[in-house]
GROMACS .gro file of C-alpha atoms in nm:
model
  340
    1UNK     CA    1  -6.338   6.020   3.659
    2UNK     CA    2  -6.195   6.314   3.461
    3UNK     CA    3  -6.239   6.374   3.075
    4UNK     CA    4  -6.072   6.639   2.862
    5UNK     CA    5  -6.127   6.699   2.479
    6UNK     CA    6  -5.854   6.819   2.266
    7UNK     CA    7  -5.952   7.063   1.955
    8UNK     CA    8  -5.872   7.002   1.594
    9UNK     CA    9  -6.053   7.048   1.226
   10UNK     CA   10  -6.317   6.740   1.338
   11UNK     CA   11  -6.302   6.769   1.704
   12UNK     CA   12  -6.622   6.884   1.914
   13UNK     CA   13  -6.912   7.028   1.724
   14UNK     CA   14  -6.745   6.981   1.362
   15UNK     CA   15  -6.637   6.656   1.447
   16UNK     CA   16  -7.015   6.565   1.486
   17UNK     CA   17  -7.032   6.492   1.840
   18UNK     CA   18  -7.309   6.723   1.902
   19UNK     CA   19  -7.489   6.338   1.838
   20UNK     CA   20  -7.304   6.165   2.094
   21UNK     CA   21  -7.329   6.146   2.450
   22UNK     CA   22  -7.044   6.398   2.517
   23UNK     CA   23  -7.263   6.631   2.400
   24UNK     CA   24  -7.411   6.648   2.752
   25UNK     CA   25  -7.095   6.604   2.944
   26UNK     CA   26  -6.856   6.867   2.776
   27UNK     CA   27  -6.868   7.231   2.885
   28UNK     CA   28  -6.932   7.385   2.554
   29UNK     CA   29  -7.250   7.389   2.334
   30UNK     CA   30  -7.260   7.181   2.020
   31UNK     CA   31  -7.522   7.171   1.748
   32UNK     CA   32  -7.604   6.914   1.478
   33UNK     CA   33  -7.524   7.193   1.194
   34UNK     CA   34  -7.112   7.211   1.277
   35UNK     CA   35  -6.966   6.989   1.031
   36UNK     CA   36  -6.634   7.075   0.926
   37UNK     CA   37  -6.643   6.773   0.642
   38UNK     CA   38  -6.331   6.617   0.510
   39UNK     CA   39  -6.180   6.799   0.211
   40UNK     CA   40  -6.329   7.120   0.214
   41UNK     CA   41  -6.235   7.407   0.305
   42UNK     CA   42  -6.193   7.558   0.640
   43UNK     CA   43  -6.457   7.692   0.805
   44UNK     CA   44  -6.442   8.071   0.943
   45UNK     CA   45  -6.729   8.015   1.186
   46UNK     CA   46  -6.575   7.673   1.361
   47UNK     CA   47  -6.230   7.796   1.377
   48UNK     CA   48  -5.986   8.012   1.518
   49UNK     CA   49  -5.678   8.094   1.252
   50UNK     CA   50  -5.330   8.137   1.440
   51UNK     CA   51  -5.130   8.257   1.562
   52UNK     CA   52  -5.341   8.253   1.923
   53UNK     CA   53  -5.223   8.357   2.212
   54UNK     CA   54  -5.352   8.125   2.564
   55UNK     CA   55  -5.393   8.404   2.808
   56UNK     CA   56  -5.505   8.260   3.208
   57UNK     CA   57  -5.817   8.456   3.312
   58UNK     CA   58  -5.835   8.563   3.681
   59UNK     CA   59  -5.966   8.269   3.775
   60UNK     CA   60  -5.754   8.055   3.592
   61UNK     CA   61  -5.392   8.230   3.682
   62UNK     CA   62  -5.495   8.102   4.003
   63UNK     CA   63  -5.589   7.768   3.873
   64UNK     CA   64  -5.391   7.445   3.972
   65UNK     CA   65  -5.366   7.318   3.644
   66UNK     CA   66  -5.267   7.639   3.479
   67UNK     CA   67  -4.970   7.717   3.773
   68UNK     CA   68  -4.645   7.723   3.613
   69UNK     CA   69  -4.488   7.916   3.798
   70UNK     CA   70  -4.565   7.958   4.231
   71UNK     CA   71  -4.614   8.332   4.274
   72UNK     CA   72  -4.906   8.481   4.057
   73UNK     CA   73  -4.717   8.696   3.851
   74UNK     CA   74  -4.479   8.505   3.764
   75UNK     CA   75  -4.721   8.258   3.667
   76UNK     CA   76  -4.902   8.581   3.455
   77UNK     CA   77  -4.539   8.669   3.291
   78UNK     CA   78  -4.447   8.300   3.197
   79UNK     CA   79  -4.785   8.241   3.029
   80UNK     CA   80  -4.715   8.568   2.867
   81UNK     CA   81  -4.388   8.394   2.715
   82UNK     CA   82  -4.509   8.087   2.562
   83UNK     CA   83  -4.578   8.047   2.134
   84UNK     CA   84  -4.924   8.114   2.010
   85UNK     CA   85  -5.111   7.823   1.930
   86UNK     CA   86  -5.133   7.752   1.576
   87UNK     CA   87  -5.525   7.745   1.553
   88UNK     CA   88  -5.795   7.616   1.800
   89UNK     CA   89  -6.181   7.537   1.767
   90UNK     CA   90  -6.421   7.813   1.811
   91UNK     CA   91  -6.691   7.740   2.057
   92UNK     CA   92  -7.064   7.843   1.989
   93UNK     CA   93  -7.117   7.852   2.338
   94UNK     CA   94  -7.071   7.717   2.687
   95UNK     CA   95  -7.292   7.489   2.922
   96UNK     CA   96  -7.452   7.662   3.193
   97UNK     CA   97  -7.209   7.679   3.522
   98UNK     CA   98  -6.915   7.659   3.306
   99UNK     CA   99  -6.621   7.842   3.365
  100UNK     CA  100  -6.339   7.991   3.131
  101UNK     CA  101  -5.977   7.910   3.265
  102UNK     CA  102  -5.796   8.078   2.926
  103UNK     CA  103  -5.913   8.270   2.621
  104UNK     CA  104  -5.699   8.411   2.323
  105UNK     CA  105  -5.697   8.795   2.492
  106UNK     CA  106  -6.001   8.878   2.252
  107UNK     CA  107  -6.302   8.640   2.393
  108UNK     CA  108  -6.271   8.316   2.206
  109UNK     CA  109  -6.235   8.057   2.517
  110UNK     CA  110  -6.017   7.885   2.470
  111UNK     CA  111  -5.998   7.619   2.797
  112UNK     CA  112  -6.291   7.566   2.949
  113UNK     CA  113  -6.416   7.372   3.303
  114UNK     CA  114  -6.714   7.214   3.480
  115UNK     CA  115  -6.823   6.960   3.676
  116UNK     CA  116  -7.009   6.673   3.532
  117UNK     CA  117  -7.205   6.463   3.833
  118UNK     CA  118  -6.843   6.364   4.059
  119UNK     CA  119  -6.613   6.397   3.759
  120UNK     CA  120  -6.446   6.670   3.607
  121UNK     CA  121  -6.422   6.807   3.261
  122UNK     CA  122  -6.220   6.984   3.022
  123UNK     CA  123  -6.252   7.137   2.657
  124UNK     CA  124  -5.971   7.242   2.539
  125UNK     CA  125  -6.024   7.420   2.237
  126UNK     CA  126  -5.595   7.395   2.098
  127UNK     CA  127  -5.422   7.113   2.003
  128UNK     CA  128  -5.087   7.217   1.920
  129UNK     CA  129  -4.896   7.308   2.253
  130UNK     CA  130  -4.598   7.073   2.104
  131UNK     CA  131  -4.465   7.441   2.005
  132UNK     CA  132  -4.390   7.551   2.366
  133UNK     CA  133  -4.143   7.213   2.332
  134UNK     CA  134  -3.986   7.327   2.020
  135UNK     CA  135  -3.934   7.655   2.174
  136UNK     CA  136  -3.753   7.542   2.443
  137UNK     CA  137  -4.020   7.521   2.670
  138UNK     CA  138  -4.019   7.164   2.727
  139UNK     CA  139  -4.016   7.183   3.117
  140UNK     CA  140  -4.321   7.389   3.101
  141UNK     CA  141  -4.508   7.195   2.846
  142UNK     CA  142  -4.488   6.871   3.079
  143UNK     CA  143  -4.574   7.098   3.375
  144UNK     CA  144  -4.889   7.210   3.229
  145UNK     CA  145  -4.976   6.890   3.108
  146UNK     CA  146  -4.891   6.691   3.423
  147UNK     CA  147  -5.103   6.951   3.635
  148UNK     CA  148  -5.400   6.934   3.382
  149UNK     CA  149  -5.415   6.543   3.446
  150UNK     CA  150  -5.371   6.534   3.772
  151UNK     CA  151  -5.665   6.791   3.858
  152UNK     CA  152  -5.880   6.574   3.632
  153UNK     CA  153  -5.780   6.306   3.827
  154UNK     CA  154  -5.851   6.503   4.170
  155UNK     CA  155  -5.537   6.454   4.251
  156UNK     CA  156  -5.496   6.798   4.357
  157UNK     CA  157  -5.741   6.725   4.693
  158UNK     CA  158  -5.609   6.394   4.740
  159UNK     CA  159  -5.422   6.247   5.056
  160UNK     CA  160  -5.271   5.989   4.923
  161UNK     CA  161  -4.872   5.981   4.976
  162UNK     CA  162  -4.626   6.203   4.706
  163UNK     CA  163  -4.427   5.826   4.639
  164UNK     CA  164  -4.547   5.589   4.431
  165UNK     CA  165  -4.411   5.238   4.259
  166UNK     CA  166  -4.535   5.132   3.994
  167UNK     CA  167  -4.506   4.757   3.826
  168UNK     CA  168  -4.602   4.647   3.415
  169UNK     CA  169  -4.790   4.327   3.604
  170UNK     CA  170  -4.901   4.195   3.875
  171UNK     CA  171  -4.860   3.814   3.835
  172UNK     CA  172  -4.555   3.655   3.763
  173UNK     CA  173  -4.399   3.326   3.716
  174UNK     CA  174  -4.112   3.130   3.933
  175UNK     CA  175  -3.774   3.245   3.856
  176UNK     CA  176  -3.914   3.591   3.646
  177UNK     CA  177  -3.743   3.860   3.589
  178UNK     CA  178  -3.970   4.112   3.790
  179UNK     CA  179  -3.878   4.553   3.742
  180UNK     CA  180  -4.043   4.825   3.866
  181UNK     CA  181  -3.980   5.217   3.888
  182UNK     CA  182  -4.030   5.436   4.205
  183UNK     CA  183  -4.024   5.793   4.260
  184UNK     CA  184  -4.130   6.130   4.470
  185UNK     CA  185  -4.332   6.390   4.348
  186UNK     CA  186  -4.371   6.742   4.561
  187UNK     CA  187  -4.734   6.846   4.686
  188UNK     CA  188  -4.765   7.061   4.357
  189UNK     CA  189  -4.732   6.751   4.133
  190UNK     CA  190  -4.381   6.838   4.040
  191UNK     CA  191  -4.089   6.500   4.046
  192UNK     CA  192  -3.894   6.552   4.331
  193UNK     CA  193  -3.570   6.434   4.145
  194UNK     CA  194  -3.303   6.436   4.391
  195UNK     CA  195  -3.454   6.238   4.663
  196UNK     CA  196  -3.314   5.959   4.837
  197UNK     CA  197  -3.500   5.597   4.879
  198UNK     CA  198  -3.512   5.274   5.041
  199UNK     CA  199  -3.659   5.008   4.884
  200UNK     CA  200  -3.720   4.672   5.041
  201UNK     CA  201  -3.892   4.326   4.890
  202UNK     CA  202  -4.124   4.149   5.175
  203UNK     CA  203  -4.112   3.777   5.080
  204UNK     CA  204  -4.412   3.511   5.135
  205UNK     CA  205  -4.266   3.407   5.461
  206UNK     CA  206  -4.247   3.731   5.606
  207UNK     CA  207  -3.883   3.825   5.568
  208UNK     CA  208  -3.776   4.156   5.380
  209UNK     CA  209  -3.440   4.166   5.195
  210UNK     CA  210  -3.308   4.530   5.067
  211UNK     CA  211  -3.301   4.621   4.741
  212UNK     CA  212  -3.082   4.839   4.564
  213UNK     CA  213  -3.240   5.050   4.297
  214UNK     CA  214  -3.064   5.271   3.989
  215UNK     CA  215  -3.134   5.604   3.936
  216UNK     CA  216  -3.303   5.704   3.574
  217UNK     CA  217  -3.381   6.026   3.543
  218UNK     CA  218  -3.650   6.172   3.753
  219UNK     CA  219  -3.752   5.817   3.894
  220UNK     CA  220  -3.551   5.493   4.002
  221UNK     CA  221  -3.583   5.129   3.889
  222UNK     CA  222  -3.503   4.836   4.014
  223UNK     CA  223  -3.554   4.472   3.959
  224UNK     CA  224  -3.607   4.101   4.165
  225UNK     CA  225  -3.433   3.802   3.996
  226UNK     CA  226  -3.484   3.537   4.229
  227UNK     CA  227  -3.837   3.491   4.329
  228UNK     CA  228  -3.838   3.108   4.322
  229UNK     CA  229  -4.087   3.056   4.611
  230UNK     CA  230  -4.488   3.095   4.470
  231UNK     CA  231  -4.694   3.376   4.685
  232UNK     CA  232  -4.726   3.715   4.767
  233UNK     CA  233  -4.451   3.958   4.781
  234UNK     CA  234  -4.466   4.341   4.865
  235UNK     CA  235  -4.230   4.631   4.707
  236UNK     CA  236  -4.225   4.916   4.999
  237UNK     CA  237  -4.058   5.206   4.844
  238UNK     CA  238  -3.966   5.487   5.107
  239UNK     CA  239  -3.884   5.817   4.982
  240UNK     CA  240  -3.699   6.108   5.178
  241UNK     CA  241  -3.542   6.469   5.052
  242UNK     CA  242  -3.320   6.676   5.220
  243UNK     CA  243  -3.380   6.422   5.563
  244UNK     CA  244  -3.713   6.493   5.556
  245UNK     CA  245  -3.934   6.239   5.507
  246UNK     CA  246  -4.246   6.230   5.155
  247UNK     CA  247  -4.357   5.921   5.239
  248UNK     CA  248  -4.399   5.559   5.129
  249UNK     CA  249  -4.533   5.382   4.891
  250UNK     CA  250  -4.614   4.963   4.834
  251UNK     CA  251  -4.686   4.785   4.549
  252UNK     CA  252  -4.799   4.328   4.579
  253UNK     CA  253  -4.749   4.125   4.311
  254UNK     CA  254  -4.781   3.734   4.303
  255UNK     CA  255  -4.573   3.479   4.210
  256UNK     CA  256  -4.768   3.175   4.116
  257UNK     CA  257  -4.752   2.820   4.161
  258UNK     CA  258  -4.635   2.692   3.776
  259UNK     CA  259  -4.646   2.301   3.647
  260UNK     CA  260  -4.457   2.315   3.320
  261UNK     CA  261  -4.657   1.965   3.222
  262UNK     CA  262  -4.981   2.085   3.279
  263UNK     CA  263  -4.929   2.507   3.235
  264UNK     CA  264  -5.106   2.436   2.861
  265UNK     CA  265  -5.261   2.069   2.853
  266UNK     CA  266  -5.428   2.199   2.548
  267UNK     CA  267  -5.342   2.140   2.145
  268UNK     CA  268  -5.107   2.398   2.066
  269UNK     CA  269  -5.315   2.394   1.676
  270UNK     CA  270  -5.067   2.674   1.517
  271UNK     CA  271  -4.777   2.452   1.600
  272UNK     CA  272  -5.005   2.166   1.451
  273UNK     CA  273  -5.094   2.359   1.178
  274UNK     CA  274  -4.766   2.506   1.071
  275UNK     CA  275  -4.598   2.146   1.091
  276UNK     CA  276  -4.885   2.002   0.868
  277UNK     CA  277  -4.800   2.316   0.619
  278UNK     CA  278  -4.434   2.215   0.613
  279UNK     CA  279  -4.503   1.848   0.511
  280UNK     CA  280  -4.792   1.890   0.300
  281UNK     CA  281  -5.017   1.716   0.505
  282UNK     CA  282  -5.331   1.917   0.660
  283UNK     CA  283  -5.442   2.009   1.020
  284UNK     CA  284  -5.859   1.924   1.129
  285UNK     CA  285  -6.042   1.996   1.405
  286UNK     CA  286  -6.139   1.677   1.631
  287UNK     CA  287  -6.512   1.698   1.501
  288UNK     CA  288  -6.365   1.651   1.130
  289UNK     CA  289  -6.193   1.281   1.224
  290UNK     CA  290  -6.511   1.078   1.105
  291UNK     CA  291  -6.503   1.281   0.728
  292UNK     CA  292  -6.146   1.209   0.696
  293UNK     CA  293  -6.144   0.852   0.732
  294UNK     CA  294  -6.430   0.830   0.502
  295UNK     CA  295  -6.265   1.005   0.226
  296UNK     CA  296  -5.954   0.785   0.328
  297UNK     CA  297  -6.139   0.463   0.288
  298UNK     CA  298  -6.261   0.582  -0.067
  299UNK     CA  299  -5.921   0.676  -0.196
  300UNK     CA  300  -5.737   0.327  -0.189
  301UNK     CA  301  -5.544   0.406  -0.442
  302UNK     CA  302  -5.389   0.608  -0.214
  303UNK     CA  303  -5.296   0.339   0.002
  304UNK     CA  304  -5.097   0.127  -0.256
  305UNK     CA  305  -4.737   0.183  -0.236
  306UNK     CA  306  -4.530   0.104  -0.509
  307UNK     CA  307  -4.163  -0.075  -0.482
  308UNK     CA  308  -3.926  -0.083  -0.739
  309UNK     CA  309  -3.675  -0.388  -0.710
  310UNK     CA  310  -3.377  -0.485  -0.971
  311UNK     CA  311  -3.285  -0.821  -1.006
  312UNK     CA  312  -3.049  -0.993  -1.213
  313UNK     CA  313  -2.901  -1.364  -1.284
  314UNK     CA  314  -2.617  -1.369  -1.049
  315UNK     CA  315  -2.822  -1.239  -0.754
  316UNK     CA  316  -2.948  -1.633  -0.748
  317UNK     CA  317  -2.833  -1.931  -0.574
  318UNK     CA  318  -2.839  -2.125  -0.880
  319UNK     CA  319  -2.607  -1.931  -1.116
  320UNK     CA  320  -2.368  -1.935  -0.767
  321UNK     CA  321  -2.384  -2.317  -0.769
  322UNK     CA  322  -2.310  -2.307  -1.148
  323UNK     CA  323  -2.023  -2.103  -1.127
  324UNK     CA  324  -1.887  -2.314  -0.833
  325UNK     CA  325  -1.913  -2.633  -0.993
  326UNK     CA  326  -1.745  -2.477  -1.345
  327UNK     CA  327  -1.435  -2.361  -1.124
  328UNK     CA  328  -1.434  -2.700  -1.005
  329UNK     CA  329  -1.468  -2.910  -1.317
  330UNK     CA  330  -1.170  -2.680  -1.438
  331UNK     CA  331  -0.899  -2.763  -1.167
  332UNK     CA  332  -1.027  -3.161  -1.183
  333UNK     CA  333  -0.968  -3.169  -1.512
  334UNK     CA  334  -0.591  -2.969  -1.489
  335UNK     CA  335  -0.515  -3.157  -1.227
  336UNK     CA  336  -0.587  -3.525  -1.411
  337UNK     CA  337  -0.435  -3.364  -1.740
  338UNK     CA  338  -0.117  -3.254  -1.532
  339UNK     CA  339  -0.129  -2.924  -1.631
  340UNK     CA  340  -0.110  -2.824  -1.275
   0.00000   0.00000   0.00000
């Protein structure tokens, strides 16, 4: 593993991690007395005030992860270029076998290396090479930065191939949308941005089908919209530049087997409980059923329901015979009269 600490007002020894475990790993000494605590005022003996120039030692001009440029002094003339830093920590010491890749050009190291059992380690004593960016350094900044992670990563010794793909998951579901990005990177760590590739999907059964991917700046991406059939698939991403090959790359992913009826046999309680929140009811746990219908079976009031019903003289058979028999009394008697 690789670990690199960035400086700043409560980073390394005023930061307090003199009491950590770090304090063993990183190659700079630490005591329990630096404290830089929050709101006072800054202290002379903990920090460097900017402007501060990073200057490469020998050693470190010649350093992978300090290379910006190929030749050595054109490496020694870019460095030469970039902004000061704006401050950095200032270190009471180093760890024995340590070794100084950068100072400020008057002693104060300012990056600093060694090697902790099989990892490696960094203390960086800056934290604001954001200026090279503003200053139009920007490819440099990334350089640096790219090269710093990769050493810690020992990428530098590795044999691995320059392409790589590279997917946000590795299990996916029947019909999923499934993207991924590719690209080529030169020996040195730099994106090879122009090269060409060939991309192919190798389905459960065996079968490959070609894939056409979109370039996007440095890398490519691509996408698979039709994985119906659950299993493994492979992405094999090969790269080439100028018609020489870089190499190749593959990335598996799985597409599982999915039963929509029994994906989440579970409760789903926030639907439960939101529902219960809408109609004023309330949402309980399994283990709260027996309480409930006790306090149900001492409210019984609550169980009465009240009906309101209107009724009125006419609504009943009676009055209907009445009225019928009226209407007919009338017309017997007109009729017997001869008024009709």
């Amino acid at each position: 593993a690789g670990l690199i600490m960035l400086g700043g007002f409560h980073s390394f020894g005023p930061g307090g991690y003199a009491n950590t475990p770090l304090a063993s790993v990183l190659p700079v000494e630490m005591t329990r007395l630096e404290r830089q605590n929050l709101g006072e005022p800054l202290r002379e003996d903990l920090h460097l005030r900017g402007p501060l120039p990073m200057v490469p030692s020998n050693l470190g001009l010649s350093h992978v992860a300090l290379m910006l440029a190929d030749k050595r002094e054109e490496n020694k003339a870019l460095w030469a270029k970039l902004p000061p830093l704006e401050g950095a920590n200032r270190f009471g010491g180093l760890a024995p076998g340590a070794v100084v890749l950068a100072d400020d050009g008057r002693g104060h190291p300012l990056l600093v290396d060694h090697n902790f059992g099989d990892g490696r380690v960094l203390a960086f004593a800056g934290d604001s090479t954001w200026r090279w960016w503003l200053h139009d350094f920007a490819a440099v900044h990334k350089r640096f930065w790219r090269q710093i992670v990769l050493w810690l990563a020992k990428k530098d010794e590795t044999t691995e191939s320059n392409v790589w793909v590279r997917l946000e998951k590795r299990r996916f579901a029947p019909a999923e949308l499934i993207e991924f990005t590719a690209g080529a990177r030169s020996p040195q760590g730099e994106p090879v941005a122009d090269a060409q590739f060939d991309v192919q999907v190798v389905l459960p059964d065996g079968t490959r089908r070609q894939l056409r991917p979109v370039r996007q700046g440095e890398q490519v991406i691509g996408s698979l919209r039709d994985a119906q059939t659950p299993g493994d698939y492979a992405i094999e991403v090969t790269a080439t530049h100028g018609g020489e090959a870089l190499g190749s790359a593959r990335a598996r992913l799985l597409v599982y087997q999915q039963d929509l009826e029994l994906d989440n046999a579970a409760a789903d309680s926030a639907a439960l409980e939101s529902l219960a929140a809408m109609t004023g009811g309330q949402s309980l746990a399994p283990e709260q059923l027996p309480e409930l219908i006790q306090r149900l079976a001492k409210r019984t009031q609550d169980l009465d329901v009240q009906q309101e019903t209107k009724t009125t003289p006419w609504d009943k058979w009676p009055f209907f015979l009445a009225l019928v028999g009226l209407l007919g009394a009338e017309w017997y008697l007109r009729k017997r009269w001869g008024l009709v």
